[in-house]
């Protein structure tokens, strides 16, 4: 599929995938690449526009990420954001220095409405600032198009060369009219038409899979979650019986989930899939015994997954491709380019050194969660499967803080089932991006009946989010939380306390480990 594209060059900012997400909301395809991408590579991709991300460095330091000035001679529109704006100014002869006053959080910014970037934006608008450096002097040919009370260059542009820059972050939801600004850049500046549609993506992706796999055999890592389910159905439409789906029940699934997955994808299910279920609970528990570090747990689970697939592949015969349901947030949080690693995902950050497959195939790698669901709808997968609660690849292994044991798994399974049941019963589940129960490693004294207890605490998590890159804690009614608490402490053996997590993302993550 020939499609117009915007490229995001990553300079280490944690919002890089969010920028791509917002551009796609404008129906324009967008990919994120490291800033080290070569000029010839950029030229060959023929992007309609380029966006520089933010980053944690000071542009005037030698060790900070820099870029060749040749990029500004390509004639491609460029938008620099935060560090990206300072990089543009510095590279083109402006001055960047430590700001007399740092700016963080929501800030009122006054904009020049004559700028294409600020078309239909209010003269004074709230923007999200996060910087200690500032543009002290703009390069020759640039004009200042926005300022705040303490930031003299909140935005600048050289309209003739289609170069634009904002010190603030238009991609985050805290910038009230940020989507208007990005829409203006994509359409008014870059001249995009908006041809990024899920139907086109599905058709193109299936064709690509047919060409890539050819007559080879593929093995799909099927967890039963949204991502792997969509990947499995997509592969089945591409290569049919050349695909074998292996479902590994690692003992870290939600209550009854193993049987539910088999009911949907197994021999009695509606899909034409070769389905194998591997019950490997004890194997995973043994590997995780005594392990408390979350990164180590993730890598152990990921490595063991691959080993199980290798074993199943040997039974099947020659297998050329391993299919995984990796999506974009997995990639960014495992570290894209120079971004900080937040956490390793089992399907991108925990692969062993030697994998017995010709190639890893990740058909959803460039999609966000809501885009994956839209693909699922295009493929005709039932809504009740598509809109299931997100569930991480390492499963309950990262919803149990500290060491994982069969006893702890049972506790969190029961508590989570109660929580999800009551949330659905209260009719608030559709408002939530994700909700689940986790088990802390804290034990405390309690009283049940006439007896002293010394048991674990369960923590309940519920967030509202559209892209899973940022999230706010949801306001669930006290009545619902009280009902969950009463049921958990009465029905779940080994638990005597229940907490509710109010942390947003950032500074926290949606999962606990």
Short mmCIF file of C-alpha atoms in Angstrom, two decimals:
data_model
loop_
_atom_site.label_atom_id
_atom_site.label_comp_id
_atom_site.label_asym_id
_atom_site.label_seq_id
_atom_site.Cartn_x
_atom_site.Cartn_y
_atom_site.Cartn_z
CA UNK A 1 0.00 0.00 0.00
CA UNK A 2 1.45 3.36 -1.03
CA UNK A 3 0.70 5.71 1.82
CA UNK A 4 1.74 9.17 2.91
CA UNK A 5 3.89 9.13 6.01
CA UNK A 6 5.16 11.33 8.81
CA UNK A 7 8.44 10.26 10.45
CA UNK A 8 9.09 10.89 14.15
CA UNK A 9 12.81 11.03 14.98
CA UNK A 10 13.39 9.98 18.58
CA UNK A 11 15.85 11.93 20.72
CA UNK A 12 15.13 10.03 23.93
CA UNK A 13 11.77 11.49 24.94
CA UNK A 14 9.19 9.30 26.66
CA UNK A 15 6.39 10.81 24.57
CA UNK A 16 7.78 9.72 21.20
CA UNK A 17 5.16 7.01 20.62
CA UNK A 18 2.46 9.37 21.81
CA UNK A 19 3.42 11.81 19.05
CA UNK A 20 3.00 9.02 16.50
CA UNK A 21 -0.32 8.08 18.10
CA UNK A 22 -1.63 11.64 17.76
CA UNK A 23 -0.55 11.88 14.12
CA UNK A 24 -2.40 8.65 13.38
CA UNK A 25 -5.49 10.12 15.00
CA UNK A 26 -5.30 12.60 12.12
CA UNK A 27 -5.60 9.59 9.73
CA UNK A 28 -1.98 9.94 8.63
CA UNK A 29 0.44 7.04 8.99
CA UNK A 30 3.40 7.67 11.27
CA UNK A 31 6.50 5.71 12.28
CA UNK A 32 9.11 6.36 14.96
CA UNK A 33 12.81 6.00 14.13
CA UNK A 34 15.99 6.71 16.12
CA UNK A 35 17.61 10.11 15.47
CA UNK A 36 20.63 8.26 14.05
CA UNK A 37 18.65 7.39 10.93
CA UNK A 38 20.66 8.40 7.87
CA UNK A 39 19.72 11.28 5.57
CA UNK A 40 19.63 8.93 2.57
CA UNK A 41 17.29 6.59 4.47
CA UNK A 42 14.97 9.48 5.26
CA UNK A 43 15.01 10.68 1.68
CA UNK A 44 14.23 7.17 0.40
CA UNK A 45 11.14 6.91 2.60
CA UNK A 46 9.72 10.10 1.06
CA UNK A 47 7.98 11.33 4.21
CA UNK A 48 5.52 14.20 3.96
CA UNK A 49 6.86 15.59 7.23
CA UNK A 50 9.32 14.99 10.08
CA UNK A 51 8.83 15.54 13.82
CA UNK A 52 11.71 15.80 16.31
CA UNK A 53 10.80 14.50 19.78
CA UNK A 54 11.73 15.87 23.17
CA UNK A 55 14.55 14.42 25.23
CA UNK A 56 16.30 14.72 28.61
CA UNK A 57 19.58 16.28 27.38
CA UNK A 58 20.96 19.78 26.96
CA UNK A 59 21.61 20.39 23.27
CA UNK A 60 24.75 22.49 23.86
CA UNK A 61 26.60 19.56 25.51
CA UNK A 62 28.90 17.56 23.23
CA UNK A 63 27.59 14.17 24.39
CA UNK A 64 23.94 15.08 23.68
CA UNK A 65 22.12 13.74 20.58
CA UNK A 66 22.68 15.89 17.49
CA UNK A 67 21.71 15.69 13.86
CA UNK A 68 23.19 16.74 10.54
CA UNK A 69 22.11 20.14 9.27
CA UNK A 70 21.52 18.43 5.91
CA UNK A 71 18.09 17.35 7.14
CA UNK A 72 16.92 20.96 6.94
CA UNK A 73 17.89 21.09 3.26
CA UNK A 74 15.65 18.20 2.21
CA UNK A 75 12.68 20.49 1.67
CA UNK A 76 10.57 18.33 4.01
CA UNK A 77 8.47 20.16 6.65
CA UNK A 78 9.85 19.68 10.15
CA UNK A 79 8.27 20.21 13.58
CA UNK A 80 10.60 20.26 16.58
CA UNK A 81 9.10 19.59 20.03
CA UNK A 82 10.82 20.54 23.32
CA UNK A 83 14.41 19.22 22.91
CA UNK A 84 13.59 18.98 19.20
CA UNK A 85 12.84 22.70 19.09
CA UNK A 86 16.11 23.54 20.84
CA UNK A 87 18.00 21.20 18.51
CA UNK A 88 16.53 22.99 15.50
CA UNK A 89 17.50 26.38 16.89
CA UNK A 90 21.02 25.25 17.91
CA UNK A 91 21.79 23.45 14.63
CA UNK A 92 20.66 26.42 12.53
CA UNK A 93 22.71 29.03 14.39
CA UNK A 94 20.43 30.10 17.23
CA UNK A 95 21.34 30.12 20.90
CA UNK A 96 20.16 27.69 23.58
CA UNK A 97 20.96 28.18 27.26
CA UNK A 98 19.87 27.27 30.75
CA UNK A 99 16.58 29.07 31.42
CA UNK A 100 16.51 31.67 34.22
CA UNK A 101 13.25 30.01 35.32
CA UNK A 102 12.35 26.39 34.53
CA UNK A 103 8.83 25.59 33.41
CA UNK A 104 6.93 22.43 34.31
CA UNK A 105 3.26 21.60 33.97
CA UNK A 106 0.29 23.48 32.58
CA UNK A 107 1.28 26.93 31.35
CA UNK A 108 -0.66 29.71 29.64
CA UNK A 109 0.91 30.47 26.27
CA UNK A 110 0.09 33.39 23.97
CA UNK A 111 0.28 32.45 20.29
CA UNK A 112 0.42 34.27 16.95
CA UNK A 113 -2.76 33.17 15.20
CA UNK A 114 -1.29 34.16 11.83
CA UNK A 115 0.89 31.04 12.02
CA UNK A 116 -0.39 27.99 10.13
CA UNK A 117 0.51 25.94 13.19
CA UNK A 118 -1.91 27.91 15.37
CA UNK A 119 -4.81 28.24 12.95
CA UNK A 120 -8.12 27.99 14.90
CA UNK A 121 -6.19 27.97 18.21
CA UNK A 122 -7.15 30.46 20.90
CA UNK A 123 -4.91 33.52 21.28
CA UNK A 124 -4.16 32.32 24.83
CA UNK A 125 -4.08 28.58 25.35
CA UNK A 126 -2.94 26.11 28.01
CA UNK A 127 0.14 24.07 27.06
CA UNK A 128 2.28 21.47 28.83
CA UNK A 129 5.83 22.64 29.53
CA UNK A 130 8.73 20.52 30.74
CA UNK A 131 12.11 22.21 30.29
CA UNK A 132 15.12 23.69 32.09
CA UNK A 133 16.81 25.02 28.92
CA UNK A 134 15.31 27.56 26.53
CA UNK A 135 15.90 29.16 23.14
CA UNK A 136 17.68 32.38 23.99
CA UNK A 137 17.93 33.55 20.37
CA UNK A 138 16.16 32.20 17.31
CA UNK A 139 18.13 31.39 14.13
CA UNK A 140 18.26 33.82 11.22
CA UNK A 141 15.05 33.74 9.18
CA UNK A 142 12.89 32.54 12.11
CA UNK A 143 10.13 34.48 13.84
CA UNK A 144 8.78 33.96 17.35
CA UNK A 145 5.16 32.75 17.21
CA UNK A 146 4.39 32.03 20.88
CA UNK A 147 5.59 32.98 24.33
CA UNK A 148 4.71 32.44 27.97
CA UNK A 149 5.30 34.63 30.98
CA UNK A 150 8.82 33.25 31.50
CA UNK A 151 9.60 31.63 28.13
CA UNK A 152 10.27 34.17 25.37
CA UNK A 153 10.32 31.52 22.62
CA UNK A 154 7.49 29.06 23.31
CA UNK A 155 7.26 28.56 19.53
CA UNK A 156 9.15 29.71 16.45
CA UNK A 157 8.98 29.15 12.71
CA UNK A 158 10.53 29.77 9.35
CA UNK A 159 7.38 29.43 7.27
CA UNK A 160 9.24 29.81 3.98
CA UNK A 161 11.26 26.65 4.68
CA UNK A 162 8.35 24.96 6.51
CA UNK A 163 10.32 24.64 9.75
CA UNK A 164 8.29 24.87 12.98
CA UNK A 165 9.14 24.38 16.64
CA UNK A 166 7.32 24.37 19.98
CA UNK A 167 8.98 24.42 23.39
CA UNK A 168 5.83 22.84 24.85
CA UNK A 169 4.39 19.38 24.15
CA UNK A 170 1.35 19.51 21.82
CA UNK A 171 1.02 15.72 21.89
CA UNK A 172 0.01 15.37 25.56
CA UNK A 173 -3.61 15.73 26.63
CA UNK A 174 -2.69 18.53 29.06
CA UNK A 175 -2.05 20.82 26.07
CA UNK A 176 -5.65 21.89 25.56
CA UNK A 177 -5.46 22.53 21.81
CA UNK A 178 -2.48 20.31 20.99
CA UNK A 179 -4.42 18.13 18.56
CA UNK A 180 -5.40 21.22 16.55
CA UNK A 181 -1.72 22.16 16.30
CA UNK A 182 -0.65 18.69 15.16
CA UNK A 183 -3.56 18.55 12.73
CA UNK A 184 -2.47 21.91 11.33
CA UNK A 185 1.10 20.68 10.90
CA UNK A 186 0.04 17.46 9.20
CA UNK A 187 -2.53 19.01 6.86
CA UNK A 188 -1.85 22.75 6.47
CA UNK A 189 1.96 22.52 6.53
CA UNK A 190 2.69 18.99 5.20
CA UNK A 191 -0.27 18.84 2.82
CA UNK A 192 -1.39 15.36 3.84
CA UNK A 193 -4.69 13.92 2.62
CA UNK A 194 -5.34 11.50 5.49
CA UNK A 195 -5.32 8.03 3.88
CA UNK A 196 -4.43 5.95 6.97
CA UNK A 197 -7.44 3.64 7.39
CA UNK A 198 -7.61 0.32 9.23
CA UNK A 199 -9.25 -1.46 6.30
CA UNK A 200 -6.30 -0.58 4.10
CA UNK A 201 -3.83 -1.60 6.80
CA UNK A 202 -5.42 -5.03 7.26
CA UNK A 203 -5.45 -5.74 3.53
CA UNK A 204 -1.85 -4.61 3.13
CA UNK A 205 -0.64 -6.46 6.24
CA UNK A 206 -2.20 -9.77 5.14
CA UNK A 207 -0.63 -9.41 1.68
CA UNK A 208 2.75 -8.69 3.30
CA UNK A 209 2.44 -11.76 5.52
CA UNK A 210 1.64 -13.97 2.55
CA UNK A 211 4.76 -12.75 0.76
CA UNK A 212 7.01 -13.00 3.83
CA UNK A 213 5.94 -16.48 4.94
CA UNK A 214 5.40 -17.92 1.47
CA UNK A 215 5.19 -21.70 1.83
CA UNK A 216 6.90 -21.70 5.22
CA UNK A 217 5.44 -22.81 8.54
CA UNK A 218 4.56 -20.32 11.26
CA UNK A 219 4.17 -20.82 14.99
CA UNK A 220 2.02 -18.25 16.80
CA UNK A 221 2.42 -17.42 20.47
CA UNK A 222 -1.27 -17.35 21.44
CA UNK A 223 -2.05 -16.01 24.91
CA UNK A 224 -5.75 -15.43 24.31
CA UNK A 225 -5.36 -11.71 24.94
CA UNK A 226 -6.43 -9.05 22.46
CA UNK A 227 -3.04 -8.62 20.77
CA UNK A 228 -2.14 -12.27 20.22
CA UNK A 229 -5.72 -13.12 19.23
CA UNK A 230 -5.75 -10.47 16.52
CA UNK A 231 -2.30 -11.56 15.33
CA UNK A 232 -3.44 -15.20 15.18
CA UNK A 233 -6.57 -14.47 13.15
CA UNK A 234 -4.60 -12.20 10.82
CA UNK A 235 -2.04 -14.97 10.21
CA UNK A 236 -4.74 -17.57 9.70
CA UNK A 237 -6.25 -15.43 6.95
CA UNK A 238 -2.82 -15.03 5.39
CA UNK A 239 -1.44 -18.60 5.49
CA UNK A 240 -4.22 -20.86 6.79
CA UNK A 241 -3.07 -24.32 7.88
CA UNK A 242 0.58 -23.32 7.62
CA UNK A 243 -0.03 -21.68 11.00
CA UNK A 244 0.07 -23.53 14.30
CA UNK A 245 -1.05 -21.62 17.40
CA UNK A 246 0.58 -22.71 20.64
CA UNK A 247 -1.11 -21.61 23.84
CA UNK A 248 1.22 -21.85 26.84
CA UNK A 249 -0.62 -21.97 30.12
CA UNK A 250 2.19 -20.76 32.35
CA UNK A 251 0.07 -20.74 35.47
CA UNK A 252 0.10 -16.94 35.53
CA UNK A 253 -3.24 -16.37 33.82
CA UNK A 254 -6.47 -14.94 35.22
CA UNK A 255 -8.96 -17.28 36.86
CA UNK A 256 -10.28 -19.95 34.42
CA UNK A 257 -8.59 -18.17 31.51
CA UNK A 258 -6.79 -21.23 30.19
CA UNK A 259 -10.06 -23.09 29.65
CA UNK A 260 -11.68 -19.98 28.15
CA UNK A 261 -8.87 -19.59 25.61
CA UNK A 262 -9.15 -23.23 24.58
CA UNK A 263 -12.92 -22.90 24.20
CA UNK A 264 -12.46 -20.03 21.74
CA UNK A 265 -9.41 -21.14 19.72
CA UNK A 266 -9.40 -24.90 20.24
CA UNK A 267 -10.90 -27.60 18.00
CA UNK A 268 -14.45 -26.71 19.04
CA UNK A 269 -13.95 -22.99 18.45
CA UNK A 270 -15.02 -20.93 15.41
CA UNK A 271 -11.55 -20.46 13.88
CA UNK A 272 -9.59 -22.55 11.40
CA UNK A 273 -6.46 -22.83 13.50
CA UNK A 274 -4.05 -25.60 14.42
CA UNK A 275 -4.25 -25.29 18.23
CA UNK A 276 -1.91 -26.78 20.83
CA UNK A 277 -2.24 -26.19 24.56
CA UNK A 278 0.84 -26.67 26.72
CA UNK A 279 0.26 -26.90 30.47
CA UNK A 280 3.56 -25.64 31.85
CA UNK A 281 2.54 -24.19 35.20
CA UNK A 282 5.02 -26.08 37.39
CA UNK A 283 7.86 -25.42 34.97
CA UNK A 284 7.38 -21.66 35.23
CA UNK A 285 6.90 -21.71 39.02
CA UNK A 286 10.20 -23.58 39.40
CA UNK A 287 12.07 -21.07 37.19
CA UNK A 288 10.62 -18.15 39.16
CA UNK A 289 11.31 -19.60 42.61
CA UNK A 290 13.20 -17.13 44.77
CA UNK A 291 13.21 -14.39 42.10
CA UNK A 292 11.98 -10.97 43.26
CA UNK A 293 13.39 -8.45 40.76
CA UNK A 294 10.66 -7.53 38.21
CA UNK A 295 13.06 -7.22 35.27
CA UNK A 296 14.51 -10.64 36.02
CA UNK A 297 11.02 -12.14 36.28
CA UNK A 298 10.05 -10.67 32.91
CA UNK A 299 13.16 -12.01 31.23
CA UNK A 300 12.77 -15.46 32.78
CA UNK A 301 9.15 -15.67 31.64
CA UNK A 302 10.05 -14.45 28.16
CA UNK A 303 12.96 -16.87 27.83
CA UNK A 304 10.89 -19.81 29.07
CA UNK A 305 8.15 -18.93 26.59
CA UNK A 306 10.62 -19.17 23.74
CA UNK A 307 12.02 -22.48 25.03
CA UNK A 308 8.54 -23.98 25.17
CA UNK A 309 7.87 -22.83 21.60
CA UNK A 310 11.16 -24.31 20.44
CA UNK A 311 10.17 -27.65 21.94
CA UNK A 312 6.76 -27.56 20.31
CA UNK A 313 8.33 -26.54 17.00
CA UNK A 314 10.55 -29.63 17.08
CA UNK A 315 7.47 -31.81 17.53
CA UNK A 316 5.72 -30.12 14.63
CA UNK A 317 8.74 -30.26 12.36
CA UNK A 318 10.58 -27.45 10.61
CA UNK A 319 9.11 -24.09 11.62
CA UNK A 320 10.34 -20.97 9.89
CA UNK A 321 8.59 -18.12 11.70
CA UNK A 322 7.55 -17.26 15.26
CA UNK A 323 4.53 -14.94 15.38
CA UNK A 324 4.02 -12.62 18.36
CA UNK A 325 1.42 -10.00 19.25
CA UNK A 326 3.92 -7.26 20.10
CA UNK A 327 2.41 -3.75 19.88
CA UNK A 328 3.92 -0.26 19.90
CA UNK A 329 3.72 0.48 23.66
CA UNK A 330 5.63 -2.80 24.25
CA UNK A 331 8.37 -1.55 21.96
CA UNK A 332 8.75 1.91 23.50
CA UNK A 333 8.76 0.66 27.09
CA UNK A 334 11.45 -1.86 26.20
CA UNK A 335 13.57 1.00 24.83
CA UNK A 336 13.41 2.31 21.27
CA UNK A 337 16.57 3.94 19.97
CA UNK A 338 17.96 6.05 22.82
CA UNK A 339 14.79 6.15 24.95
CA UNK A 340 15.09 5.02 28.53
CA UNK A 341 14.02 1.41 29.19
CA UNK A 342 10.95 1.51 31.43
CA UNK A 343 10.46 -2.26 31.53
CA UNK A 344 11.27 -5.23 29.33
CA UNK A 345 8.32 -6.91 27.65
CA UNK A 346 8.51 -10.67 27.32
CA UNK A 347 8.06 -10.53 23.56
CA UNK A 348 10.56 -7.76 22.83
CA UNK A 349 12.91 -7.46 25.77
CA UNK A 350 13.39 -11.01 27.02
CA UNK A 351 14.40 -13.06 23.98
CA UNK A 352 17.16 -15.63 24.57
CA UNK A 353 20.41 -15.36 22.64
CA UNK A 354 19.64 -18.36 20.45
CA UNK A 355 16.14 -18.65 18.99
CA UNK A 356 15.50 -21.64 16.74
CA UNK A 357 13.40 -19.80 14.15
CA UNK A 358 14.34 -18.10 10.93
CA UNK A 359 12.57 -14.90 11.88
CA UNK A 360 10.25 -13.29 14.44
CA UNK A 361 7.05 -11.95 12.83
CA UNK A 362 5.18 -9.17 14.66
CA UNK A 363 2.30 -7.98 12.45
CA UNK A 364 0.96 -5.54 15.08
CA UNK A 365 4.30 -4.05 16.13
CA UNK A 366 3.46 -0.59 14.78
CA UNK A 367 -0.06 -0.37 16.25
CA UNK A 368 -1.46 1.07 19.46
CA UNK A 369 -4.01 -0.85 21.52
CA UNK A 370 -7.10 0.89 20.14
CA UNK A 371 -5.76 0.40 16.60
CA UNK A 372 -5.32 -3.32 17.31
CA UNK A 373 -8.96 -3.48 18.36
CA UNK A 374 -10.01 -1.73 15.16
CA UNK A 375 -8.01 -4.31 13.18
CA UNK A 376 -9.84 -7.04 15.11
CA UNK A 377 -13.18 -5.57 14.13
CA UNK A 378 -12.05 -5.40 10.49
CA UNK A 379 -11.15 -9.10 10.73
CA UNK A 380 -14.60 -9.98 12.07
CA UNK A 381 -13.44 -11.10 15.51
CA UNK A 382 -16.36 -10.92 18.02
CA UNK A 383 -16.49 -7.79 20.16
CA UNK A 384 -16.38 -9.73 23.42
CA UNK A 385 -12.91 -10.94 22.45
CA UNK A 386 -11.68 -7.63 21.08
CA UNK A 387 -12.67 -5.56 24.09
CA UNK A 388 -11.32 -7.88 26.76
CA UNK A 389 -9.24 -6.35 29.49
CA UNK A 390 -5.58 -5.91 28.46
CA UNK A 391 -3.34 -8.53 30.02
CA UNK A 392 0.49 -8.42 29.99
CA UNK A 393 2.51 -11.23 28.45
CA UNK A 394 4.24 -12.08 31.76
CA UNK A 395 0.74 -12.32 33.24
CA UNK A 396 0.31 -12.39 36.99
CA UNK A 397 4.07 -12.69 37.32
CA UNK A 398 4.18 -8.88 37.28
CA UNK A 399 0.99 -8.45 39.28
CA UNK A 400 2.57 -10.25 42.19
CA UNK A 401 5.15 -7.98 43.77
CA UNK A 402 8.16 -10.03 44.80
CA UNK A 403 8.52 -13.81 44.54
CA UNK A 404 5.90 -15.75 42.58
CA UNK A 405 4.43 -18.89 44.14
CA UNK A 406 1.41 -21.06 43.33
CA UNK A 407 -0.21 -19.89 46.57
CA UNK A 408 0.18 -16.22 45.65
CA UNK A 409 -1.11 -16.84 42.14
CA UNK A 410 -4.27 -18.35 43.62
CA UNK A 411 -4.76 -15.30 45.86
CA UNK A 412 -4.46 -12.74 43.08
CA UNK A 413 -6.59 -14.83 40.68
CA UNK A 414 -9.46 -14.94 43.16
CA UNK A 415 -9.17 -11.27 44.15
CA UNK A 416 -8.96 -10.15 40.52
CA UNK A 417 -12.02 -12.23 39.55
CA UNK A 418 -14.04 -10.64 42.36
CA UNK A 419 -12.91 -7.13 41.40
CA UNK A 420 -13.70 -7.55 37.70
CA UNK A 421 -17.07 -9.11 38.51
CA UNK A 422 -18.12 -6.22 40.76
CA UNK A 423 -16.89 -3.55 38.32
CA UNK A 424 -18.98 -5.10 35.54
CA UNK A 425 -21.96 -5.51 37.87
CA UNK A 426 -21.75 -1.80 38.76
CA UNK A 427 -21.78 -0.93 35.03
CA UNK A 428 -18.58 1.13 35.10
CA UNK A 429 -16.34 -1.26 33.13
CA UNK A 430 -16.89 0.48 29.77
CA UNK A 431 -15.51 3.74 31.20
CA UNK A 432 -12.20 2.18 32.20
CA UNK A 433 -9.13 1.62 30.05
CA UNK A 434 -7.82 -1.12 32.33
CA UNK A 435 -8.60 -2.49 35.78
CA UNK A 436 -7.22 -5.40 37.79
CA UNK A 437 -6.10 -6.58 41.22
CA UNK A 438 -2.48 -7.16 42.18
CA UNK A 439 -0.83 -8.72 45.20
CA UNK A 440 1.69 -6.72 47.21
CA UNK A 441 4.54 -8.28 49.17
CA UNK A 442 3.38 -6.49 52.32
CA UNK A 443 2.00 -8.52 55.19
CA UNK A 444 0.25 -6.96 58.16
CA UNK A 445 -1.68 -7.85 61.30
CA UNK A 446 -5.45 -8.11 61.08
CA UNK A 447 -8.38 -9.54 63.03
CA UNK A 448 -10.90 -11.94 61.52
CA UNK A 449 -13.48 -13.22 63.99
CA UNK A 450 -11.66 -13.73 67.24
CA UNK A 451 -8.38 -14.60 65.59
CA UNK A 452 -5.24 -12.62 64.79
CA UNK A 453 -4.13 -12.77 61.16
CA UNK A 454 -0.85 -11.91 59.50
CA UNK A 455 -1.68 -11.86 55.82
CA UNK A 456 -1.11 -10.11 52.50
CA UNK A 457 -2.57 -6.91 51.09
CA UNK A 458 -4.27 -6.74 47.69
CA UNK A 459 -4.17 -3.49 45.71
CA UNK A 460 -6.86 -2.55 43.18
CA UNK A 461 -5.91 -0.62 40.05
CA UNK A 462 -8.22 1.14 37.55
CA UNK A 463 -7.19 3.75 34.99
CA UNK A 464 -8.74 5.86 32.27
CA UNK A 465 -6.64 6.11 29.11
CA UNK A 466 -6.99 6.33 25.36
CA UNK A 467 -3.50 5.26 24.31
CA UNK A 468 -1.95 3.48 27.33
CA UNK A 469 1.06 5.82 27.10
CA UNK A 470 -0.47 8.12 29.74
CA UNK A 471 -3.25 7.29 32.20
CA UNK A 472 -5.19 8.74 35.11
CA UNK A 473 -6.49 6.78 38.09
CA UNK A 474 -10.24 6.23 37.72
CA UNK A 475 -12.74 7.45 40.30
CA UNK A 476 -14.61 4.29 41.26
CA UNK A 477 -17.40 4.82 43.77
CA UNK A 478 -16.75 4.11 47.43
CA UNK A 479 -19.73 1.73 47.45
CA UNK A 480 -18.17 -0.48 44.75
CA UNK A 481 -14.75 -0.45 46.41
CA UNK A 482 -16.27 -1.36 49.78
CA UNK A 483 -18.13 -4.27 48.22
CA UNK A 484 -14.93 -5.54 46.58
CA UNK A 485 -12.99 -5.17 49.82
CA UNK A 486 -15.57 -7.11 51.83
CA UNK A 487 -15.66 -9.95 49.33
CA UNK A 488 -11.88 -10.16 48.96
CA UNK A 489 -11.07 -10.33 52.68
CA UNK A 490 -13.89 -12.80 53.27
CA UNK A 491 -13.43 -15.03 50.21
CA UNK A 492 -9.69 -14.99 49.48
CA UNK A 493 -7.61 -17.01 51.90
CA UNK A 494 -4.37 -15.26 52.90
CA UNK A 495 -5.55 -11.67 52.31
CA UNK A 496 -6.63 -9.30 55.07
CA UNK A 497 -6.25 -5.82 53.51
CA UNK A 498 -7.31 -4.08 50.31
CA UNK A 499 -5.83 -0.83 48.92
CA UNK A 500 -6.80 1.35 45.95
CA UNK A 501 -4.01 2.83 43.79
CA UNK A 502 -4.41 6.53 42.91
CA UNK A 503 -1.18 6.86 40.89
CA UNK A 504 -1.29 8.23 37.35
CA UNK A 505 1.06 7.33 34.47
CA UNK A 506 3.51 9.02 34.64
CA UNK A 507 4.96 8.92 37.27
CA UNK A 508 3.82 5.31 37.68
CA UNK A 509 3.17 2.62 35.08
CA UNK A 510 -0.19 0.95 34.59
CA UNK A 511 1.14 -2.42 35.70
CA UNK A 512 2.94 -2.76 39.02
CA UNK A 513 6.21 -4.29 37.82
#
